[in-house]
Short mmCIF file of C-alpha atoms in Angstrom, two decimals:
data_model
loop_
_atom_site.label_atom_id
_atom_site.label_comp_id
_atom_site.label_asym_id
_atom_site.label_seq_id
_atom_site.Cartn_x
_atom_site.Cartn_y
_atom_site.Cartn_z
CA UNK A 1 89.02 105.30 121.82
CA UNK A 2 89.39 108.70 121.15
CA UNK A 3 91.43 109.90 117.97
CA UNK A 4 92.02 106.54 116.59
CA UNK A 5 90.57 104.22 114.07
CA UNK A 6 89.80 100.90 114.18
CA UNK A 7 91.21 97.37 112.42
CA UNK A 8 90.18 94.26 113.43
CA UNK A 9 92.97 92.53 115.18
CA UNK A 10 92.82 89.00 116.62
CA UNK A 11 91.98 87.76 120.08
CA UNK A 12 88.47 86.98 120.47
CA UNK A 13 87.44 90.22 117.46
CA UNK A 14 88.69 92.74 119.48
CA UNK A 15 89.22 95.70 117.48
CA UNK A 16 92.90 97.44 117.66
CA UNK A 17 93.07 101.34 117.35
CA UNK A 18 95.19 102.46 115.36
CA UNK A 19 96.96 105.68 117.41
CA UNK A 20 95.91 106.97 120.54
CA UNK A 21 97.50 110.80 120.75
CA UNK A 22 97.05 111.29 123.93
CA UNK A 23 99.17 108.51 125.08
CA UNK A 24 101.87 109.79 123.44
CA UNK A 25 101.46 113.16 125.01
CA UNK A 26 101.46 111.26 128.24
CA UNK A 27 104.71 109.31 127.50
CA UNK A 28 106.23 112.53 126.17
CA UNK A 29 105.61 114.32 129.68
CA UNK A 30 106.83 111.32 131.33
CA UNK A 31 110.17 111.74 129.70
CA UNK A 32 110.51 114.81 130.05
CA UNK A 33 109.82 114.81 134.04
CA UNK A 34 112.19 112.00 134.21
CA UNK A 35 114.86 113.95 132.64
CA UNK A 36 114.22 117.55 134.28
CA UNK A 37 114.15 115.76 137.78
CA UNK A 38 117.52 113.57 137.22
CA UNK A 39 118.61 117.46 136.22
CA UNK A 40 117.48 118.56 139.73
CA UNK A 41 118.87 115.65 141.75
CA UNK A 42 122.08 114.67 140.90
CA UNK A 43 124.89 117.10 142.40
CA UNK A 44 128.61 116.27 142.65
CA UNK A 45 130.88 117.16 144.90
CA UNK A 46 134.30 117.64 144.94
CA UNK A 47 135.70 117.37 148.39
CA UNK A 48 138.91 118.91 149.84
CA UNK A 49 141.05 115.81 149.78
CA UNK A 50 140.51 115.33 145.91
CA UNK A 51 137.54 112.63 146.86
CA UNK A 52 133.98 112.40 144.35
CA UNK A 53 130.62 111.92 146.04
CA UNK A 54 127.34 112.87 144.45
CA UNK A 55 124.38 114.41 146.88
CA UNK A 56 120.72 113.54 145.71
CA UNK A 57 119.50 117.31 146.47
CA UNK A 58 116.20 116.39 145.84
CA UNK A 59 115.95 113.84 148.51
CA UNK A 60 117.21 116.22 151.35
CA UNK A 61 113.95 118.45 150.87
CA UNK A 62 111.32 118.31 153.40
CA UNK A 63 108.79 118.95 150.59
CA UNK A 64 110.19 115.85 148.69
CA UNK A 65 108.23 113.07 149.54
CA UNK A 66 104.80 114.62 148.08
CA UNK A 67 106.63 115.28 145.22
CA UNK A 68 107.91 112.29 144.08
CA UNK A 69 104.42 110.88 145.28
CA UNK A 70 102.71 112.81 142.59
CA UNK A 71 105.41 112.72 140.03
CA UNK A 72 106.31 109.49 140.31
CA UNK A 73 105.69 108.48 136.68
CA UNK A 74 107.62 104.82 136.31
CA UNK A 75 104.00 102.93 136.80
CA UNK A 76 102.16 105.40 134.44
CA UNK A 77 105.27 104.06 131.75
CA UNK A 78 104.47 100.79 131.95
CA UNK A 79 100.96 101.16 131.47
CA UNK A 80 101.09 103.17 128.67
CA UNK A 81 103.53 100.27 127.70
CA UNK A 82 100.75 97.68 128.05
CA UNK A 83 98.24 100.20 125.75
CA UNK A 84 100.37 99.86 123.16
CA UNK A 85 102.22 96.68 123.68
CA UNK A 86 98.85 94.77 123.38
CA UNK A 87 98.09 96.42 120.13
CA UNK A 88 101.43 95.84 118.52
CA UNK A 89 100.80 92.14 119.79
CA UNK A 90 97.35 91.71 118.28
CA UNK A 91 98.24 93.57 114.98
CA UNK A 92 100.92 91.33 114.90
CA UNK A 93 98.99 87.99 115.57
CA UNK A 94 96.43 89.26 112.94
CA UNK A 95 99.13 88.93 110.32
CA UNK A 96 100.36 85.18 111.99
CA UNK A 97 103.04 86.53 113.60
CA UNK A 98 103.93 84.36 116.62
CA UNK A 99 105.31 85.40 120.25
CA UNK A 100 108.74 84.88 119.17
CA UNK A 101 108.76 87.45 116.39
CA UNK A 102 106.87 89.64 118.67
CA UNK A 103 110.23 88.87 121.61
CA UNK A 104 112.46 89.67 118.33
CA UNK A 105 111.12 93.16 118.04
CA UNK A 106 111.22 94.19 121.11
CA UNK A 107 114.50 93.33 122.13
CA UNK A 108 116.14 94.85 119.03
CA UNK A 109 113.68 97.79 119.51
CA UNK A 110 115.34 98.00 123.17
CA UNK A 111 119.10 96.68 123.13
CA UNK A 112 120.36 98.25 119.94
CA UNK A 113 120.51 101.80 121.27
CA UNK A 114 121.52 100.18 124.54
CA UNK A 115 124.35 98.54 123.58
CA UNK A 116 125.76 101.75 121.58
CA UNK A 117 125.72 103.55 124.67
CA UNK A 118 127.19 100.94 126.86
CA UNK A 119 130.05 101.06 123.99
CA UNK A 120 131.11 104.40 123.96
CA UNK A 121 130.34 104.96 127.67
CA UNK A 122 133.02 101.88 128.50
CA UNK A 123 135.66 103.21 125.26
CA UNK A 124 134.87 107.00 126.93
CA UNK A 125 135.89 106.10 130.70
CA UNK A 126 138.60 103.93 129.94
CA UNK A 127 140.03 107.28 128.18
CA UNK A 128 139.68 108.67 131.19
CA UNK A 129 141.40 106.34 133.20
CA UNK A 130 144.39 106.31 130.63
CA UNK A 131 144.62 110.39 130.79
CA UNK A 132 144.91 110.03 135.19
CA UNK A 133 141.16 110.91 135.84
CA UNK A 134 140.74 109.21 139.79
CA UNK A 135 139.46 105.72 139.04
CA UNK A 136 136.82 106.54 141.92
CA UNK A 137 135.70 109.22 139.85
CA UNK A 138 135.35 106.69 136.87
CA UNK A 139 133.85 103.89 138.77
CA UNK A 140 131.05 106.64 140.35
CA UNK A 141 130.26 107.71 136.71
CA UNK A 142 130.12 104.87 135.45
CA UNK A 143 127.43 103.20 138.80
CA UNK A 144 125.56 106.71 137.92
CA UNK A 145 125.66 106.75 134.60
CA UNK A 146 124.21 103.17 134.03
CA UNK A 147 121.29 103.87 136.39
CA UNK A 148 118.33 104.01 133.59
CA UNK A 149 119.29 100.22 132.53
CA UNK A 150 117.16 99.12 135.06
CA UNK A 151 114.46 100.60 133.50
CA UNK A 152 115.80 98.50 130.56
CA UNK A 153 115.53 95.12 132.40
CA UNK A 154 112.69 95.56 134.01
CA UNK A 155 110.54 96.95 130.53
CA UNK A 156 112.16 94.21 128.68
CA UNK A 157 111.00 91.61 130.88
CA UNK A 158 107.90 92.31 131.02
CA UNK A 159 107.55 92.59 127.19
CA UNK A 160 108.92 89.17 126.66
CA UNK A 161 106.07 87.77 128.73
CA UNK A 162 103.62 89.89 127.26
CA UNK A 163 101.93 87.46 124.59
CA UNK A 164 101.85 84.86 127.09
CA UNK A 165 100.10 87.45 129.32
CA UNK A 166 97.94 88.71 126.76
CA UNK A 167 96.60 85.06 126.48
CA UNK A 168 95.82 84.95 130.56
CA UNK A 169 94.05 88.26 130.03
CA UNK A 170 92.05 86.91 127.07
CA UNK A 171 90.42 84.10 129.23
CA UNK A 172 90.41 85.65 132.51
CA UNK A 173 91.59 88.74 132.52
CA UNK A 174 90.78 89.39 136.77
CA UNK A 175 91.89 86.28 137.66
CA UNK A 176 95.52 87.17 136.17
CA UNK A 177 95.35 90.73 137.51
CA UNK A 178 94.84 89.14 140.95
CA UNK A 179 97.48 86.47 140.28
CA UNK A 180 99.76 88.81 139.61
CA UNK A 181 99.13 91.09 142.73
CA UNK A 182 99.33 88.12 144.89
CA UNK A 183 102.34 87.37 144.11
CA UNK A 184 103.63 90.92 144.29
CA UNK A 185 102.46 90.70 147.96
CA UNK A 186 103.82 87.45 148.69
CA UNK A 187 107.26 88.83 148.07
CA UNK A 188 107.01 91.94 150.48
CA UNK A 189 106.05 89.96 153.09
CA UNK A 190 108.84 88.21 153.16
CA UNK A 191 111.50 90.73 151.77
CA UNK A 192 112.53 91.35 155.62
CA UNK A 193 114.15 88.13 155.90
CA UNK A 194 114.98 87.35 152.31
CA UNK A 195 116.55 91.02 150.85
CA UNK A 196 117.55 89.45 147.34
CA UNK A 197 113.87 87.85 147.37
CA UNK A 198 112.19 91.61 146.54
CA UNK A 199 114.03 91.61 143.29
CA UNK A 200 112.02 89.57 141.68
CA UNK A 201 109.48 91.66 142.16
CA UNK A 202 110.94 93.73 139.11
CA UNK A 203 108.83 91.12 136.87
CA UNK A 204 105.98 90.49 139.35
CA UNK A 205 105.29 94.09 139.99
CA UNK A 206 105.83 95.95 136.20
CA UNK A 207 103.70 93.00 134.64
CA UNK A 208 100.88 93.77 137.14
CA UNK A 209 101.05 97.30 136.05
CA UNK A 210 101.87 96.19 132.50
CA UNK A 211 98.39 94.50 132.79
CA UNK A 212 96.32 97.79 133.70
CA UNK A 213 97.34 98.88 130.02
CA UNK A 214 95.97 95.51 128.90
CA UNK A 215 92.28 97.07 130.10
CA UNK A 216 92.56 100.05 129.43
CA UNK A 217 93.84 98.94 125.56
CA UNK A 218 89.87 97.14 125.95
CA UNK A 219 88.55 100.61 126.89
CA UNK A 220 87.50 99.07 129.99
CA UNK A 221 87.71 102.08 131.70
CA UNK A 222 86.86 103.96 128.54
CA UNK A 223 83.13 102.79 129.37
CA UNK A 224 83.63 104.30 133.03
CA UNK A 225 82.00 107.68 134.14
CA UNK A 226 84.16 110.31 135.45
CA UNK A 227 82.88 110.16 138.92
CA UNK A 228 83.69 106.38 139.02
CA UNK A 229 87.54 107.33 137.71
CA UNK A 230 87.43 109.96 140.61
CA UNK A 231 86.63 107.17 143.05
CA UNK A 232 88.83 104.77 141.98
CA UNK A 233 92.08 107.60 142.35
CA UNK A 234 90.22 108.10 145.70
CA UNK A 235 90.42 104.60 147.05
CA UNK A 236 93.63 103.88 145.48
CA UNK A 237 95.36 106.75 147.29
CA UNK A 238 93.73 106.11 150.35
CA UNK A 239 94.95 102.74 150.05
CA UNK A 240 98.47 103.80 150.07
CA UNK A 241 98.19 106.11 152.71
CA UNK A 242 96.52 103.89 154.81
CA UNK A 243 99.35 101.39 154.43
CA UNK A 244 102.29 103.85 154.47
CA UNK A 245 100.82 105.53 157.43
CA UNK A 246 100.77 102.22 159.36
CA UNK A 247 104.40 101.82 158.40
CA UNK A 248 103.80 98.70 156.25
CA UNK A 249 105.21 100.52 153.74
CA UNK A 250 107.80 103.72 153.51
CA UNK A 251 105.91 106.78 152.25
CA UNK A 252 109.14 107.77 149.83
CA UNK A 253 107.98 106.60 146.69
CA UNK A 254 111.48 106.67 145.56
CA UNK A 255 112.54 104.43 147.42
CA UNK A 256 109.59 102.01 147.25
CA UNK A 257 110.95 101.97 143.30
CA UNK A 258 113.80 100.44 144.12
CA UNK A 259 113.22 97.40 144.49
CA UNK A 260 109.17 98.08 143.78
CA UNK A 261 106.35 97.02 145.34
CA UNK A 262 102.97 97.29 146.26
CA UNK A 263 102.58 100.86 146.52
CA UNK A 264 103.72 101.36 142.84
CA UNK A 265 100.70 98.72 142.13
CA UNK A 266 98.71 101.55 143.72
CA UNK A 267 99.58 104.21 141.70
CA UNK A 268 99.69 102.96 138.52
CA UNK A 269 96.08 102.17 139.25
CA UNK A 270 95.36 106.04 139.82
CA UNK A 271 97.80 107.12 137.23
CA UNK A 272 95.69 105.00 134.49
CA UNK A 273 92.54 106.38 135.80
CA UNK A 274 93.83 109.85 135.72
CA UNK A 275 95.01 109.20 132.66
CA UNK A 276 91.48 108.50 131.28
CA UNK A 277 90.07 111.27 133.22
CA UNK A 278 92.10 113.36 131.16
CA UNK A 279 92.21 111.56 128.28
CA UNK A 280 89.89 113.92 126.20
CA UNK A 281 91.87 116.83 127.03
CA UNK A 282 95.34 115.46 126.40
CA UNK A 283 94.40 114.39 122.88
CA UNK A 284 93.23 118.06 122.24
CA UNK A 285 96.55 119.39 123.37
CA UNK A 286 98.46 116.82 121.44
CA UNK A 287 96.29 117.13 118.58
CA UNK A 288 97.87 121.22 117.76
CA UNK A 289 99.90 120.59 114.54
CA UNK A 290 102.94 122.02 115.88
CA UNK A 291 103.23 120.24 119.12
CA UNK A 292 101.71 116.96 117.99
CA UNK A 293 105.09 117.23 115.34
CA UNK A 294 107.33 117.71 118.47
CA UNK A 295 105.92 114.91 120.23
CA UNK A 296 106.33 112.82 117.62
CA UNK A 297 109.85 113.63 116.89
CA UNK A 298 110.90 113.10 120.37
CA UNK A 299 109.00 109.68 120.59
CA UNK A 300 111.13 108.12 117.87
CA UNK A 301 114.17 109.04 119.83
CA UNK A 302 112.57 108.41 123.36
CA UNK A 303 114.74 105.34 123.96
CA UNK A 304 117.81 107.45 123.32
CA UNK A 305 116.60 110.38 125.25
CA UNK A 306 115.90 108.10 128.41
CA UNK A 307 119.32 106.00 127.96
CA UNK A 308 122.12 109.22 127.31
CA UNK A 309 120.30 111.81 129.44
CA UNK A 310 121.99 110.60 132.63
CA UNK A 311 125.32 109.92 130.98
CA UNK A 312 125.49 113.01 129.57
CA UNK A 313 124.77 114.20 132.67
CA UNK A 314 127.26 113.02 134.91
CA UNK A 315 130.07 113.83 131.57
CA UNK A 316 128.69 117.34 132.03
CA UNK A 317 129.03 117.78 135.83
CA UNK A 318 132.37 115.68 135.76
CA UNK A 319 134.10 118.07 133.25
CA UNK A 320 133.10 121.20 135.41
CA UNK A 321 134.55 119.67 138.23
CA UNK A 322 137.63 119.95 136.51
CA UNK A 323 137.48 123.70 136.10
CA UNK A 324 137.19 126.70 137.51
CA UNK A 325 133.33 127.59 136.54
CA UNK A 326 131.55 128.77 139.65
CA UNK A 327 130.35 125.43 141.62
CA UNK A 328 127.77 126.46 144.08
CA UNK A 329 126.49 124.34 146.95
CA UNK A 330 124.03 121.93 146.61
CA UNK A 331 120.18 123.14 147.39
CA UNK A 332 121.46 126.94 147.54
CA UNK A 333 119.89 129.67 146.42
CA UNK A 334 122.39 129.66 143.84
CA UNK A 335 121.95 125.92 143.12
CA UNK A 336 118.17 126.27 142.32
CA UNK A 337 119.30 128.83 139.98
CA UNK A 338 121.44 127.12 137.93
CA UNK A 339 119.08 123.92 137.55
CA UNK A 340 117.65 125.67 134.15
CA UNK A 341 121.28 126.14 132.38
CA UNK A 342 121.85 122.13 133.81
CA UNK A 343 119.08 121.30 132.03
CA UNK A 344 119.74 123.31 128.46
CA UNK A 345 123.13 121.85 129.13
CA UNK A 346 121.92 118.43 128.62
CA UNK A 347 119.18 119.47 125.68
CA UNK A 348 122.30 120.67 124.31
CA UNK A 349 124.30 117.60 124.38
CA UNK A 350 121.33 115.52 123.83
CA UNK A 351 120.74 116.81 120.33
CA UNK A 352 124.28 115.59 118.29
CA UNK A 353 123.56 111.91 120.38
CA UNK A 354 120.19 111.99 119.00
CA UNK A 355 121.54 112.75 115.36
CA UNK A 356 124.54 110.11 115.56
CA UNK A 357 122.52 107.14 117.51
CA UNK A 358 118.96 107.67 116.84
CA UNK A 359 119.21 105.82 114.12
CA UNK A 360 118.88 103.04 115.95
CA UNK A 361 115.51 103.12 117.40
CA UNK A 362 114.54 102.97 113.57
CA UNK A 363 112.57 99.86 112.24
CA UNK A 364 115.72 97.28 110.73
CA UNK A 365 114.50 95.95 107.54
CA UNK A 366 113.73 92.02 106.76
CA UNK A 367 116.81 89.99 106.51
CA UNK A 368 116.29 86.23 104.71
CA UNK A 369 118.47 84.53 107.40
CA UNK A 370 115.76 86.20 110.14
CA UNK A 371 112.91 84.81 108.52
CA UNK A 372 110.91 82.13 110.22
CA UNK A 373 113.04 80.56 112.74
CA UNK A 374 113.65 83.42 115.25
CA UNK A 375 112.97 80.92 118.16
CA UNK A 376 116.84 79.79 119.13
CA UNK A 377 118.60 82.81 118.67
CA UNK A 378 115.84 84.61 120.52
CA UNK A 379 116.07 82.65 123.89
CA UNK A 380 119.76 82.88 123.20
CA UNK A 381 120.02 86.75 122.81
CA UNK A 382 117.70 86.75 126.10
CA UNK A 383 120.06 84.71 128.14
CA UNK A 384 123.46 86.61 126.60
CA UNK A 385 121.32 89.91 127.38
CA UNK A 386 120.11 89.18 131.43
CA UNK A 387 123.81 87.82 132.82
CA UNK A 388 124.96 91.40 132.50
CA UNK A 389 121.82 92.32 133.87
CA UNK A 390 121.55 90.22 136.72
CA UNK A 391 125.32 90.69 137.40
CA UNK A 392 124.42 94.63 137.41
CA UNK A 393 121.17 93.84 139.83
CA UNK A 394 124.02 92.02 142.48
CA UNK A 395 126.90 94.08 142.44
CA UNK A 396 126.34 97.06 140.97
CA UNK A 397 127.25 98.91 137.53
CA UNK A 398 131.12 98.53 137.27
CA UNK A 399 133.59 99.78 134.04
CA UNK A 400 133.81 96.08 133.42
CA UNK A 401 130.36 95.13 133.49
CA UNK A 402 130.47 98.04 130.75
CA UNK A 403 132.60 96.45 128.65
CA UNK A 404 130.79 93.02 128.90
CA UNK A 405 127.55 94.65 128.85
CA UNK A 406 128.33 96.21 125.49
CA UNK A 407 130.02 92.91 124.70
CA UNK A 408 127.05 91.00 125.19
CA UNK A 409 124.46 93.34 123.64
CA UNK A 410 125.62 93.86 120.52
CA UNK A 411 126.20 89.39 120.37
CA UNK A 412 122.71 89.44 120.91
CA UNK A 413 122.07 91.83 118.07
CA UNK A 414 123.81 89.46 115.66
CA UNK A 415 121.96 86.55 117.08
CA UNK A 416 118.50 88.07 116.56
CA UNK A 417 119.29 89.83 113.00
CA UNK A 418 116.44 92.29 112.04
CA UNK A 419 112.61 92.26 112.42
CA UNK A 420 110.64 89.93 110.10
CA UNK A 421 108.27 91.62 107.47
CA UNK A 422 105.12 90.98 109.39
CA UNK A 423 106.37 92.16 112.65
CA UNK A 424 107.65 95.14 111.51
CA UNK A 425 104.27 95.97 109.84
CA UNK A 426 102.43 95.35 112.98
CA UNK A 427 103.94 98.38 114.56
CA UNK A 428 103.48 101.64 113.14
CA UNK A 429 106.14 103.30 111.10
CA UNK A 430 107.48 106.80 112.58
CA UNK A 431 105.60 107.02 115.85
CA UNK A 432 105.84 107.33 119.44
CA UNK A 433 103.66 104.10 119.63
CA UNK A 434 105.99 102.08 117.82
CA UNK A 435 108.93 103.00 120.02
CA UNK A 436 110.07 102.02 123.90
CA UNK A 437 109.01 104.29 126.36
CA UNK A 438 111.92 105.52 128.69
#
């Protein structure tokens, strides 16, 4: 792989590079599409009669639709998120590290900066209420604000069953591939007449994407010649056409995200193609001194980046609601124009949260009481972290579930203490690699 070294790992010899700079130039553009298009869609009103709604401006565009086809970027996360997931995993398993310190990791890695923000987000619109805000105003920002924790479930689930995939892959790495994309079908077919059913596609779908990373971490299509990548975006596009123009699917990508299926299968195989296609090129970009520094700031602090950006957000536009600053209409000229000081808005905001919470996408240090038996308060912390999860999939982000959400993160914490020694030095130290992609 290009712009890495090698060190054997485990599983079978394989070797496991060490860093791969153009994936972290391709997680770095990721984030920041993510947060320049949540800057471009999300517009709140303030009605007549004193009523909140927020407009998604984005999604009232004719020219939408093959937009968010090509900028769709959650599959091309959790790819990267398999690259680099495997390695941790096989770094880890070359120092004896077992699955369970490898769950540890990740979920500190993940629900540490989460449960800071669900904290001050629940303390901050309880304030709120208590100085007469409209608790319909409150209960909007809060079900807008907690919109990237989906991302959080969904990434941290398929983590968690990433050893145990990384084992299917070693012995039969097609067969599981397939397995997985079966069952991703299964459950559209019947998502008609069982709704709730296509949820659970949130696991089925992200671990079949998860598992393009896994070849692409065995530069399977490393060994590939451009014109074959070519085809394969080819086919996998025409794919999806073929089966959004027959109206199996909807041809939105946005809202085949929510719940996902099939379709984001699709892209994330031409997004990890493309992504090799470029490869060479990204790693040349990423590799100039100054921006390789950037990228590498904002990848320690990409979880808290992905998490506060929309918060902030919706704090921002609420505020100017309250005042007299010049409001004007969503998708006027006027509106377009003002999408640039939005977005230094939230840079601007962004940067003391960074300073105050980043801190916690740092590596914790060994703790004795951590050491060797991580395996009941790990499958404890798990349940304790998916009930407000799952009650957040069913009804919706509330200012309650904020409060128990931030409740039940930060027990989890406690229960998993910090990282072992030899997990933490199976991830690199100070790097976009080591840290969750938004």
């Amino acid at each position: 792989m290009e712009g890495s070294s090698q060190r054997p790992g485990s599983g079978g010899g394989t070797a496991v590079p060490e860093r791969d700079l153009a994936i972290d130039l391709a997680r770095f553009v990721c984030l920041a599409l993510v947060v320049v298009g949540h800057c471009m869609m999300a517009s709140p009103v303030l009605h007549p009669d004193g009523t909140v709604t927020t407009e998604n401006t984005l999604a009232e565009q004719d020219w939408f639709e093959l937009i968010i086809w090509i900028f769709m970027v959650m599959p091309l996360f959790f790819v990267t998120g398999g690259i680099t997931g495997l390695q941790s995993w096989r770094r880890m398993q070359a120092r004896g590290g077992t699955g369970y310190e490898f769950a540890q990791t990740r979920l500190l890695r993940l629900i540490r900066p989460a449960s800071a923000l669900l904290a001050v987000m629940f303390a901050a619109l309880w304030a709120a209420l208590l100085l007469g805000v409209d608790p319909q105003v409150v209960e909007l920002s809060a079900s807008g604000a907690g919109m990237p924790l989906w991302f959080l479930a969904a990434y941290l689930a398929a983590q968690l069953n990433l050893p145990l995939l990384a084992r299917l892959h070693r012995r039969a790495p097609w067969l599981t591939l397939s397995g997985l994309t079966a069952l991703v079908i299964a459950v559209d077919c019947f998502r008609g007449a069982m709704p709730l059913l296509a949820y659970i596609n949130m696991l089925f779908l992200w671990c079949a994407v998860q598992q393009l990373g896994f070849f692409m971490a065995d530069g399977f299509l490393a060994r590939r010649s451009r014109s074959w990548l070519v085809g394969l975006i080819a086919a996998s596009n025409l794919l999806l056409l073929t089966l959004t123009g027959l109206g199996l699917y909807r041809d939105n990508m946005l809202v085949n995200l929510n719940p996902p299926n099939f379709c984001l299968l699709l892209l994330g195989i031409s997004q990890a193609a493309t992504l090799e296609l470029f490869r060479p090129a990204l790693h040349r970009i990423a590799a100039v001194p100054w921006f390789r520094t950037v990228v590498a700031v904002v990848g320690r602090h990409a979880m808290t980046v992905y998490l506060w950006h929309l918060p902030l957000l919706a704090a921002m536009a609420g505020l100017l609601l309250l005042t007299d600053f010049p409001k004007p209409a969503s998708a006027t000229a006027a509106w377009w124009w003002s999408r640039p000081l939005v977005l230094l808005g939230v840079i601007a905001l962004l940067l003391p949260v960074v300073a105050m919470f980043g801190r916690l996408e740092e590596r914790p240090t060994a703790a004795a009481h951590s050491r060797g038996r991580p395996r009941a308060a790990v499958v404890t912390a798990v349940v304790v972290v998916f009930v407000p999860v799952a009650d957040a999939a069913l009804n919706g982000v509330t200012l309650a579930l904020l409060g128990g959400g931030a409740a039940c993160f930060t027990l989890a914490v406690l229960l998993l203490g910090r990282v072992p020694p030899r997990a933490a030095e199976a991830l690199p130290a100070r790097s976009l690699s080591a840290n969750v992609e938004p």
